[in-house]
Amino acid sequence: MAGYLVEDARKVTTLRLQEMKQQGEKIAMLTAYDYTMAQMLDHAGLDAILIGDSASNVMAGNKTTLPMTIDQMIYHATSVVRGVKRALVICDMPFGTYQINPTEGVRNAVRIMQESGCDALKLEGGIEIIETVKRIVETGIPVMGHLGLTPQSINKFGTFGVRAKDEAEAAKLLDDAHALEKAGCFGITLEKIPATLARQVARELHIPIIGIGAGNEVDGQVLVVQDMLGMSKGFNPKFLRRYADLYTTITDSVGQYVSDVKKVDFPNQQEEY
Ligand code: KIV
């Protein structure tokens, strides 16, 4: 089965994302960190699934993405890959695994690809990591860039606010985007930047631009799946649309189970051997 809205059951490739941009078909991407969720997202017809290092926040309860290790990312990515037949699977390289030097970046990129079986990697940053991006791409690994609010730099920014609002930062972001395209990236994620700047990047570049809090004049969208399904409480950025209230569904269901167990109503005779 190809998915609810999808007739083409073929595996999505980076080339397919490129064609989608050329044909004006928007790219739908979400995060996933485990097998069960990945299976459902793939069945629903997503084009791409990101094993984001946001696993650090939503799966492990950390305040930032910085504590995520390469072993933890490989564990999450391996679980997701097992659940996906069609979507392109992209894995974040975690903090500290590609910033030190290009050789170490390539070594860690190869390790994530070999051990997880994912299709591509995502790295945060622009010109400062360009040699590493080039070397990873030369190794044969597809790379997605990530600019704007790059959470691995949160301690430098000091705020989760909108990035590139001033002229200098906007100009640097534009230069970074061009540099990433030239270095061979197959796409770029733009996080929490003004929609007009995101539109300019999407128009100037040939590769797909995926936005999160970057307006709708880009080539596709990504959200953290727990946020869009309403599983997280207390995270309400303007860009987030909630498609369900699973927090309430789950707590109501578990509350009912607790009550049934206490009343000795579960299991009943049909549910025993
Ligand atoms: O880690 C992540 O989930 C991400 C998305 C927010 C783009 O990088």
PDB file of C-alpha atoms and ligand atoms in Angstrom:
ATOM      1  CA  MET A   1       0.000   0.000   0.000  1.00  0.00           C
ATOM      2  CA  ALA A   2       1.416   3.362  -0.986  1.00  0.00           C
ATOM      3  CA  GLY A   3      -0.328   5.623   1.523  1.00  0.00           C
ATOM      4  CA  TYR A   4      -3.571   7.569   1.827  1.00  0.00           C
ATOM      5  CA  LEU A   5      -2.885  10.272  -0.749  1.00  0.00           C
ATOM      6  CA  VAL A   6      -0.075   8.611  -2.606  1.00  0.00           C
ATOM      7  CA  GLU A   7      -0.403   6.549  -5.744  1.00  0.00           C
ATOM      8  CA  ASP A   8       3.315   6.163  -6.391  1.00  0.00           C
ATOM      9  CA  ALA A   9       4.597   3.386  -4.111  1.00  0.00           C
ATOM     10  CA  ARG A  10       8.215   3.748  -5.259  1.00  0.00           C
ATOM     11  CA  LYS A  11      10.825   4.610  -2.644  1.00  0.00           C
ATOM     12  CA  VAL A  12      11.332   8.378  -2.434  1.00  0.00           C
ATOM     13  CA  THR A  13      14.861   9.439  -3.347  1.00  0.00           C
ATOM     14  CA  THR A  14      16.685  12.765  -3.163  1.00  0.00           C
ATOM     15  CA  LEU A  15      16.241  12.947  -6.947  1.00  0.00           C
ATOM     16  CA  ARG A  16      12.472  12.607  -6.499  1.00  0.00           C
ATOM     17  CA  LEU A  17      12.472  15.551  -4.061  1.00  0.00           C
ATOM     18  CA  GLN A  18      14.325  17.572  -6.687  1.00  0.00           C
ATOM     19  CA  GLU A  19      11.670  16.645  -9.295  1.00  0.00           C
ATOM     20  CA  MET A  20       8.921  17.603  -6.843  1.00  0.00           C
ATOM     21  CA  LYS A  21      10.420  21.077  -6.514  1.00  0.00           C
ATOM     22  CA  GLN A  22      10.647  21.413 -10.305  1.00  0.00           C
ATOM     23  CA  GLN A  23       7.035  20.276 -10.703  1.00  0.00           C
ATOM     24  CA  GLY A  24       5.772  22.519  -7.891  1.00  0.00           C
ATOM     25  CA  GLU A  25       4.631  19.572  -5.747  1.00  0.00           C
ATOM     26  CA  LYS A  26       5.102  20.358  -2.051  1.00  0.00           C
ATOM     27  CA  ILE A  27       7.188  17.993   0.092  1.00  0.00           C
ATOM     28  CA  ALA A  28       5.663  16.721   3.368  1.00  0.00           C
ATOM     29  CA  MET A  29       8.145  15.759   6.079  1.00  0.00           C
ATOM     30  CA  LEU A  30       7.812  14.965   9.813  1.00  0.00           C
ATOM     31  CA  THR A  31      10.168  13.684  12.466  1.00  0.00           C
ATOM     32  CA  ALA A  32      10.028  10.139  13.866  1.00  0.00           C
ATOM     33  CA  TYR A  33      12.231   8.392  16.386  1.00  0.00           C
ATOM     34  CA  ASP A  34      10.796   4.874  16.658  1.00  0.00           C
ATOM     35  CA  TYR A  35       9.525   1.928  14.599  1.00  0.00           C
ATOM     36  CA  THR A  36       5.811   2.152  15.460  1.00  0.00           C
ATOM     37  CA  MET A  37       5.479   5.846  14.638  1.00  0.00           C
ATOM     38  CA  ALA A  38       7.611   5.499  11.493  1.00  0.00           C
ATOM     39  CA  GLN A  39       5.319   2.745  10.163  1.00  0.00           C
ATOM     40  CA  MET A  40       2.228   4.946  10.620  1.00  0.00           C
ATOM     41  CA  LEU A  41       3.857   8.025   9.067  1.00  0.00           C
ATOM     42  CA  ASP A  42       5.053   6.027   6.062  1.00  0.00           C
ATOM     43  CA  HIS A  43       1.608   4.458   5.614  1.00  0.00           C
ATOM     44  CA  ALA A  44       0.043   7.939   5.692  1.00  0.00           C
ATOM     45  CA  GLY A  45       2.079   8.943   2.629  1.00  0.00           C
ATOM     46  CA  LEU A  46       4.824  11.239   3.951  1.00  0.00           C
ATOM     47  CA  ASP A  47       7.579  12.023   1.459  1.00  0.00           C
ATOM     48  CA  ALA A  48      10.403  12.233   3.990  1.00  0.00           C
ATOM     49  CA  ILE A  49      10.965  11.264   7.620  1.00  0.00           C
ATOM     50  CA  LEU A  50      13.587  12.996   9.738  1.00  0.00           C
ATOM     51  CA  ILE A  51      15.200  11.340  12.714  1.00  0.00           C
ATOM     52  CA  GLY A  52      15.762  14.722  14.326  1.00  0.00           C
ATOM     53  CA  ASP A  53      18.114  15.237  17.217  1.00  0.00           C
ATOM     54  CA  SER A  54      14.964  16.788  18.717  1.00  0.00           C
ATOM     55  CA  ALA A  55      14.718  13.214  20.059  1.00  0.00           C
ATOM     56  CA  SER A  56      16.806  14.735  22.826  1.00  0.00           C
ATOM     57  CA  ASN A  57      13.844  16.953  23.797  1.00  0.00           C
ATOM     58  CA  VAL A  58      10.803  14.869  22.970  1.00  0.00           C
ATOM     59  CA  MET A  59      12.074  11.362  23.707  1.00  0.00           C
ATOM     60  CA  ALA A  60      14.653  11.981  26.453  1.00  0.00           C
ATOM     61  CA  GLY A  61      13.241  15.107  28.113  1.00  0.00           C
ATOM     62  CA  ASN A  62      16.387  17.221  27.750  1.00  0.00           C
ATOM     63  CA  LYS A  63      16.158  21.011  27.429  1.00  0.00           C
ATOM     64  CA  THR A  64      18.420  21.132  24.353  1.00  0.00           C
ATOM     65  CA  THR A  65      19.598  18.830  21.568  1.00  0.00           C
ATOM     66  CA  LEU A  66      23.216  18.986  22.721  1.00  0.00           C
ATOM     67  CA  PRO A  67      23.299  15.833  24.893  1.00  0.00           C
ATOM     68  CA  MET A  68      22.346  13.555  21.955  1.00  0.00           C
ATOM     69  CA  THR A  69      25.099  11.034  21.167  1.00  0.00           C
ATOM     70  CA  ILE A  70      25.896   9.286  17.901  1.00  0.00           C
ATOM     71  CA  ASP A  71      24.964   5.903  19.459  1.00  0.00           C
ATOM     72  CA  GLN A  72      21.560   7.253  20.509  1.00  0.00           C
ATOM     73  CA  MET A  73      20.927   8.703  17.032  1.00  0.00           C
ATOM     74  CA  ILE A  74      21.885   5.385  15.425  1.00  0.00           C
ATOM     75  CA  TYR A  75      19.486   3.535  17.767  1.00  0.00           C
ATOM     76  CA  HIS A  76      16.586   5.850  16.827  1.00  0.00           C
ATOM     77  CA  ALA A  77      17.473   5.829  13.116  1.00  0.00           C
ATOM     78  CA  THR A  78      17.752   2.033  12.965  1.00  0.00           C
ATOM     79  CA  SER A  79      14.312   1.704  14.568  1.00  0.00           C
ATOM     80  CA  VAL A  80      12.775   4.180  12.088  1.00  0.00           C
ATOM     81  CA  VAL A  81      14.406   2.551   9.048  1.00  0.00           C
ATOM     82  CA  ARG A  82      12.834  -0.807  10.002  1.00  0.00           C
ATOM     83  CA  GLY A  83       9.363   0.784   9.836  1.00  0.00           C
ATOM     84  CA  VAL A  84       9.691   2.646   6.527  1.00  0.00           C
ATOM     85  CA  LYS A  85       9.121   1.320   3.009  1.00  0.00           C
ATOM     86  CA  ARG A  86       8.569   4.449   0.941  1.00  0.00           C
ATOM     87  CA  ALA A  87       9.615   7.741   2.550  1.00  0.00           C
ATOM     88  CA  LEU A  88      13.138   9.136   2.268  1.00  0.00           C
ATOM     89  CA  VAL A  89      14.769   8.672   5.697  1.00  0.00           C
ATOM     90  CA  ILE A  90      17.082  11.480   6.808  1.00  0.00           C
ATOM     91  CA  CYS A  91      19.056  11.364  10.069  1.00  0.00           C
ATOM     92  CA  ASP A  92      20.482  14.346  11.962  1.00  0.00           C
ATOM     93  CA  MET A  93      24.190  14.260  12.738  1.00  0.00           C
ATOM     94  CA  PRO A  94      24.302  15.117  16.461  1.00  0.00           C
ATOM     95  CA  PHE A  95      26.237  17.959  18.066  1.00  0.00           C
ATOM     96  CA  GLY A  96      29.992  17.479  18.104  1.00  0.00           C
ATOM     97  CA  THR A  97      30.146  14.744  15.464  1.00  0.00           C
ATOM     98  CA  TYR A  98      30.913  16.937  12.420  1.00  0.00           C
ATOM     99  CA  GLN A  99      32.074  20.346  13.708  1.00  0.00           C
ATOM    100  CA  ILE A 100      35.606  19.376  14.775  1.00  0.00           C
ATOM    101  CA  ASN A 101      37.121  18.626  11.367  1.00  0.00           C
ATOM    102  CA  PRO A 102      36.079  17.194   7.973  1.00  0.00           C
ATOM    103  CA  THR A 103      37.813  13.833   8.517  1.00  0.00           C
ATOM    104  CA  GLU A 104      35.951  13.199  11.738  1.00  0.00           C
ATOM    105  CA  GLY A 105      32.743  14.417  10.076  1.00  0.00           C
ATOM    106  CA  VAL A 106      33.148  11.914   7.232  1.00  0.00           C
ATOM    107  CA  ARG A 107      33.993   9.090   9.664  1.00  0.00           C
ATOM    108  CA  ASN A 108      30.870   9.753  11.737  1.00  0.00           C
ATOM    109  CA  ALA A 109      28.678  10.242   8.648  1.00  0.00           C
ATOM    110  CA  VAL A 110      29.824   6.877   7.268  1.00  0.00           C
ATOM    111  CA  ARG A 111      29.152   5.233  10.635  1.00  0.00           C
ATOM    112  CA  ILE A 112      25.567   6.559  10.849  1.00  0.00           C
ATOM    113  CA  MET A 113      24.822   5.499   7.252  1.00  0.00           C
ATOM    114  CA  GLN A 114      26.347   2.019   7.675  1.00  0.00           C
ATOM    115  CA  GLU A 115      24.873   1.200  11.068  1.00  0.00           C
ATOM    116  CA  SER A 116      21.381   2.710  10.648  1.00  0.00           C
ATOM    117  CA  GLY A 117      20.628   2.113   6.974  1.00  0.00           C
ATOM    118  CA  CYS A 118      19.150   5.599   6.590  1.00  0.00           C
ATOM    119  CA  ASP A 119      19.144   7.358   3.202  1.00  0.00           C
ATOM    120  CA  ALA A 120      20.658  10.772   3.976  1.00  0.00           C
ATOM    121  CA  LEU A 121      22.028  13.018   6.731  1.00  0.00           C
ATOM    122  CA  LYS A 122      21.227  16.536   7.948  1.00  0.00           C
ATOM    123  CA  LEU A 123      23.852  18.939   9.340  1.00  0.00           C
ATOM    124  CA  GLU A 124      23.365  22.351  10.945  1.00  0.00           C
ATOM    125  CA  GLY A 125      25.401  25.317   9.732  1.00  0.00           C
ATOM    126  CA  GLY A 126      26.681  27.134   6.658  1.00  0.00           C
ATOM    127  CA  ILE A 127      30.078  28.331   5.468  1.00  0.00           C
ATOM    128  CA  GLU A 128      31.785  27.254   8.714  1.00  0.00           C
ATOM    129  CA  ILE A 129      31.107  23.557   7.955  1.00  0.00           C
ATOM    130  CA  ILE A 130      31.303  23.730   4.162  1.00  0.00           C
ATOM    131  CA  GLU A 131      34.486  21.620   3.778  1.00  0.00           C
ATOM    132  CA  THR A 132      32.895  18.883   5.866  1.00  0.00           C
ATOM    133  CA  VAL A 133      29.689  18.993   3.819  1.00  0.00           C
ATOM    134  CA  LYS A 134      31.726  18.725   0.577  1.00  0.00           C
ATOM    135  CA  ARG A 135      33.738  15.762   1.879  1.00  0.00           C
ATOM    136  CA  ILE A 136      30.627  13.903   3.080  1.00  0.00           C
ATOM    137  CA  VAL A 137      28.889  14.474  -0.275  1.00  0.00           C
ATOM    138  CA  GLU A 138      32.057  13.327  -2.116  1.00  0.00           C
ATOM    139  CA  THR A 139      31.901  10.133  -0.054  1.00  0.00           C
ATOM    140  CA  GLY A 140      28.533   9.463  -1.703  1.00  0.00           C
ATOM    141  CA  ILE A 141      26.277  10.475   1.182  1.00  0.00           C
ATOM    142  CA  PRO A 142      23.353  12.838   0.463  1.00  0.00           C
ATOM    143  CA  VAL A 143      23.402  15.846   2.787  1.00  0.00           C
ATOM    144  CA  MET A 144      20.594  18.217   3.779  1.00  0.00           C
ATOM    145  CA  GLY A 145      21.650  21.568   5.248  1.00  0.00           C
ATOM    146  CA  HIS A 146      19.899  23.339   8.129  1.00  0.00           C
ATOM    147  CA  LEU A 147      19.961  27.137   8.579  1.00  0.00           C
ATOM    148  CA  GLY A 148      18.152  29.763  10.626  1.00  0.00           C
ATOM    149  CA  LEU A 149      17.356  28.663  14.173  1.00  0.00           C
ATOM    150  CA  THR A 150      19.863  25.824  14.422  1.00  0.00           C
ATOM    151  CA  PRO A 151      19.162  24.298  17.857  1.00  0.00           C
ATOM    152  CA  GLN A 152      22.700  22.934  18.304  1.00  0.00           C
ATOM    153  CA  SER A 153      23.814  26.608  18.539  1.00  0.00           C
ATOM    154  CA  ILE A 154      21.201  27.585  21.120  1.00  0.00           C
ATOM    155  CA  ASN A 155      23.832  28.552  23.683  1.00  0.00           C
ATOM    156  CA  LYS A 156      25.363  30.967  21.174  1.00  0.00           C
ATOM    157  CA  PHE A 157      21.951  32.457  20.262  1.00  0.00           C
ATOM    158  CA  GLY A 158      20.681  32.579  23.856  1.00  0.00           C
ATOM    159  CA  THR A 159      17.065  32.493  22.622  1.00  0.00           C
ATOM    160  CA  PHE A 160      14.702  30.280  20.595  1.00  0.00           C
ATOM    161  CA  GLY A 161      13.402  33.448  18.856  1.00  0.00           C
ATOM    162  CA  VAL A 162      13.111  34.086  15.108  1.00  0.00           C
ATOM    163  CA  ARG A 163      16.528  34.266  13.347  1.00  0.00           C
ATOM    164  CA  ALA A 164      17.761  36.426  10.465  1.00  0.00           C
ATOM    165  CA  LYS A 165      15.439  39.346  11.147  1.00  0.00           C
ATOM    166  CA  ASP A 166      18.240  41.876  10.648  1.00  0.00           C
ATOM    167  CA  GLU A 167      19.931  42.565   7.327  1.00  0.00           C
ATOM    168  CA  ALA A 168      23.359  41.196   8.243  1.00  0.00           C
ATOM    169  CA  GLU A 169      22.069  37.830   9.469  1.00  0.00           C
ATOM    170  CA  ALA A 170      19.686  37.563   6.518  1.00  0.00           C
ATOM    171  CA  ALA A 171      22.570  38.232   4.076  1.00  0.00           C
ATOM    172  CA  LYS A 172      24.725  35.591   5.792  1.00  0.00           C
ATOM    173  CA  LEU A 173      21.879  33.071   5.641  1.00  0.00           C
ATOM    174  CA  LEU A 174      21.487  33.690   1.914  1.00  0.00           C
ATOM    175  CA  ASP A 175      25.259  33.248   1.358  1.00  0.00           C
ATOM    176  CA  ASP A 176      25.216  30.079   3.487  1.00  0.00           C
ATOM    177  CA  ALA A 177      22.313  28.649   1.488  1.00  0.00           C
ATOM    178  CA  HIS A 178      24.127  29.257  -1.814  1.00  0.00           C
ATOM    179  CA  ALA A 179      27.328  27.754  -0.387  1.00  0.00           C
ATOM    180  CA  LEU A 180      25.465  24.629   0.778  1.00  0.00           C
ATOM    181  CA  GLU A 181      23.881  24.194  -2.651  1.00  0.00           C
ATOM    182  CA  LYS A 182      27.302  24.609  -4.316  1.00  0.00           C
ATOM    183  CA  ALA A 183      28.811  22.084  -1.889  1.00  0.00           C
ATOM    184  CA  GLY A 184      26.310  19.502  -3.152  1.00  0.00           C
ATOM    185  CA  CYS A 185      23.474  19.508  -0.576  1.00  0.00           C
ATOM    186  CA  PHE A 186      20.270  17.968  -1.962  1.00  0.00           C
ATOM    187  CA  GLY A 187      18.086  20.228   0.183  1.00  0.00           C
ATOM    188  CA  ILE A 188      18.049  22.695   3.064  1.00  0.00           C
ATOM    189  CA  THR A 189      15.824  23.012   6.133  1.00  0.00           C
ATOM    190  CA  LEU A 190      15.081  26.606   7.152  1.00  0.00           C
ATOM    191  CA  GLU A 191      13.937  26.979  10.736  1.00  0.00           C
ATOM    192  CA  LYS A 192      12.120  29.971  12.238  1.00  0.00           C
ATOM    193  CA  ILE A 193      13.058  32.785   9.865  1.00  0.00           C
ATOM    194  CA  PRO A 194      10.938  35.488   8.180  1.00  0.00           C
ATOM    195  CA  ALA A 195       8.737  34.066   5.405  1.00  0.00           C
ATOM    196  CA  THR A 196      10.000  36.647   2.882  1.00  0.00           C
ATOM    197  CA  LEU A 197      13.607  35.531   3.382  1.00  0.00           C
ATOM    198  CA  ALA A 198      12.621  31.845   3.119  1.00  0.00           C
ATOM    199  CA  ARG A 199      10.768  32.627  -0.129  1.00  0.00           C
ATOM    200  CA  GLN A 200      13.860  34.345  -1.524  1.00  0.00           C
ATOM    201  CA  VAL A 201      16.039  31.319  -0.688  1.00  0.00           C
ATOM    202  CA  ALA A 202      13.514  28.915  -2.257  1.00  0.00           C
ATOM    203  CA  ARG A 203      13.357  31.056  -5.422  1.00  0.00           C
ATOM    204  CA  GLU A 204      17.110  31.530  -5.797  1.00  0.00           C
ATOM    205  CA  LEU A 205      18.133  27.920  -5.138  1.00  0.00           C
ATOM    206  CA  HIS A 206      17.495  24.890  -7.342  1.00  0.00           C
ATOM    207  CA  ILE A 207      17.411  22.403  -4.449  1.00  0.00           C
ATOM    208  CA  PRO A 208      14.287  21.846  -2.285  1.00  0.00           C
ATOM    209  CA  ILE A 209      13.868  24.152   0.725  1.00  0.00           C
ATOM    210  CA  ILE A 210      11.931  22.647   3.634  1.00  0.00           C
ATOM    211  CA  GLY A 211      10.521  25.082   6.171  1.00  0.00           C
ATOM    212  CA  ILE A 212       9.614  24.934   9.843  1.00  0.00           C
ATOM    213  CA  GLY A 213       8.323  28.321  10.884  1.00  0.00           C
ATOM    214  CA  ALA A 214       9.429  29.708   7.514  1.00  0.00           C
ATOM    215  CA  GLY A 215       6.084  30.399   5.809  1.00  0.00           C
ATOM    216  CA  ASN A 216       4.505  28.512   2.915  1.00  0.00           C
ATOM    217  CA  GLU A 217       6.434  29.839  -0.076  1.00  0.00           C
ATOM    218  CA  VAL A 218       9.097  27.169   0.316  1.00  0.00           C
ATOM    219  CA  ASP A 219       9.163  23.704  -1.257  1.00  0.00           C
ATOM    220  CA  GLY A 220       7.970  21.672   1.709  1.00  0.00           C
ATOM    221  CA  GLN A 221       7.258  21.604   5.432  1.00  0.00           C
ATOM    222  CA  VAL A 222       8.562  19.713   8.440  1.00  0.00           C
ATOM    223  CA  LEU A 223       7.221  19.520  11.999  1.00  0.00           C
ATOM    224  CA  VAL A 224       8.087  17.508  15.079  1.00  0.00           C
ATOM    225  CA  VAL A 225       5.496  14.738  15.060  1.00  0.00           C
ATOM    226  CA  GLN A 226       4.729  14.841  18.804  1.00  0.00           C
ATOM    227  CA  ASP A 227       3.974  18.569  18.472  1.00  0.00           C
ATOM    228  CA  MET A 228       1.634  18.288  15.473  1.00  0.00           C
ATOM    229  CA  LEU A 229      -0.206  15.336  17.048  1.00  0.00           C
ATOM    230  CA  GLY A 230      -0.737  17.314  20.256  1.00  0.00           C
ATOM    231  CA  MET A 231       1.281  14.959  22.447  1.00  0.00           C
ATOM    232  CA  SER A 232       3.433  17.723  23.904  1.00  0.00           C
ATOM    233  CA  LYS A 233       2.129  20.226  26.442  1.00  0.00           C
ATOM    234  CA  GLY A 234       3.368  23.778  26.877  1.00  0.00           C
ATOM    235  CA  PHE A 235       5.090  24.158  23.482  1.00  0.00           C
ATOM    236  CA  ASN A 236       2.959  26.531  21.421  1.00  0.00           C
ATOM    237  CA  PRO A 237       5.010  28.405  18.825  1.00  0.00           C
ATOM    238  CA  LYS A 238       3.073  30.434  16.260  1.00  0.00           C
ATOM    239  CA  PHE A 239       4.161  28.154  13.400  1.00  0.00           C
ATOM    240  CA  LEU A 240       2.746  24.975  14.960  1.00  0.00           C
ATOM    241  CA  ARG A 241      -0.579  23.559  13.758  1.00  0.00           C
ATOM    242  CA  ARG A 242      -1.957  20.765  15.955  1.00  0.00           C
ATOM    243  CA  TYR A 243      -3.796  18.056  13.995  1.00  0.00           C
ATOM    244  CA  ALA A 244      -4.894  16.051  17.036  1.00  0.00           C
ATOM    245  CA  ASP A 245      -4.988  16.200  20.812  1.00  0.00           C
ATOM    246  CA  LEU A 246      -3.293  12.893  21.602  1.00  0.00           C
ATOM    247  CA  TYR A 247      -2.261  14.156  25.042  1.00  0.00           C
ATOM    248  CA  THR A 248      -5.933  14.133  26.036  1.00  0.00           C
ATOM    249  CA  THR A 249      -6.716  10.919  24.129  1.00  0.00           C
ATOM    250  CA  ILE A 250      -3.856   9.079  25.836  1.00  0.00           C
ATOM    251  CA  THR A 251      -4.409  10.412  29.356  1.00  0.00           C
ATOM    252  CA  ASP A 252      -8.181   9.722  29.088  1.00  0.00           C
ATOM    253  CA  SER A 253      -7.539   6.167  27.837  1.00  0.00           C
ATOM    254  CA  VAL A 254      -4.937   5.431  30.510  1.00  0.00           C
ATOM    255  CA  GLY A 255      -7.205   6.950  33.167  1.00  0.00           C
ATOM    256  CA  GLN A 256      -9.991   4.604  32.013  1.00  0.00           C
ATOM    257  CA  TYR A 257      -7.597   1.624  32.189  1.00  0.00           C
ATOM    258  CA  VAL A 258      -6.510   2.571  35.724  1.00  0.00           C
ATOM    259  CA  SER A 259     -10.146   2.791  36.768  1.00  0.00           C
ATOM    260  CA  ASP A 260     -11.017  -0.583  35.126  1.00  0.00           C
ATOM    261  CA  VAL A 261      -8.097  -2.326  36.856  1.00  0.00           C
ATOM    262  CA  LYS A 262      -9.000  -0.825  40.241  1.00  0.00           C
ATOM    263  CA  LYS A 263     -12.670  -1.857  39.834  1.00  0.00           C
ATOM    264  CA  VAL A 264     -11.578  -5.385  38.806  1.00  0.00           C
ATOM    265  CA  ASP A 265     -13.474  -4.757  35.557  1.00  0.00           C
ATOM    266  CA  PHE A 266     -10.406  -5.591  33.458  1.00  0.00           C
ATOM    267  CA  PRO A 267      -9.813  -8.286  32.365  1.00  0.00           C
ATOM    268  CA  ASN A 268     -13.326  -9.728  32.044  1.00  0.00           C
ATOM    269  CA  GLN A 269     -14.213 -13.356  31.214  1.00  0.00           C
ATOM    270  CA  GLN A 270     -13.819 -12.808  27.430  1.00  0.00           C
ATOM    271  CA  GLU A 271     -10.329 -11.470  28.042  1.00  0.00           C
ATOM    272  CA  GLU A 272      -9.044 -14.452  30.074  1.00  0.00           C
ATOM    273  CA  TYR A 273      -7.852 -17.994  29.162  1.00  0.00           C
TER     274      TYR A 273
HETATM  275  O1  KIV B   1      15.718  17.892  15.129  1.00  0.00           O
HETATM  276  C1  KIV B   1      14.698  18.220  14.497  1.00  0.00           C
HETATM  277  O2  KIV B   1      13.573  17.785  14.782  1.00  0.00           O
HETATM  278  C2  KIV B   1      14.836  19.166  13.399  1.00  0.00           C
HETATM  279  C3  KIV B   1      13.592  19.732  12.809  1.00  0.00           C
HETATM  280  C4  KIV B   1      12.946  20.654  13.771  1.00  0.00           C
HETATM  281  C5  KIV B   1      13.834  20.373  11.507  1.00  0.00           C
HETATM  282  O3  KIV B   1      15.920  19.460  13.003  1.00  0.00           O
END
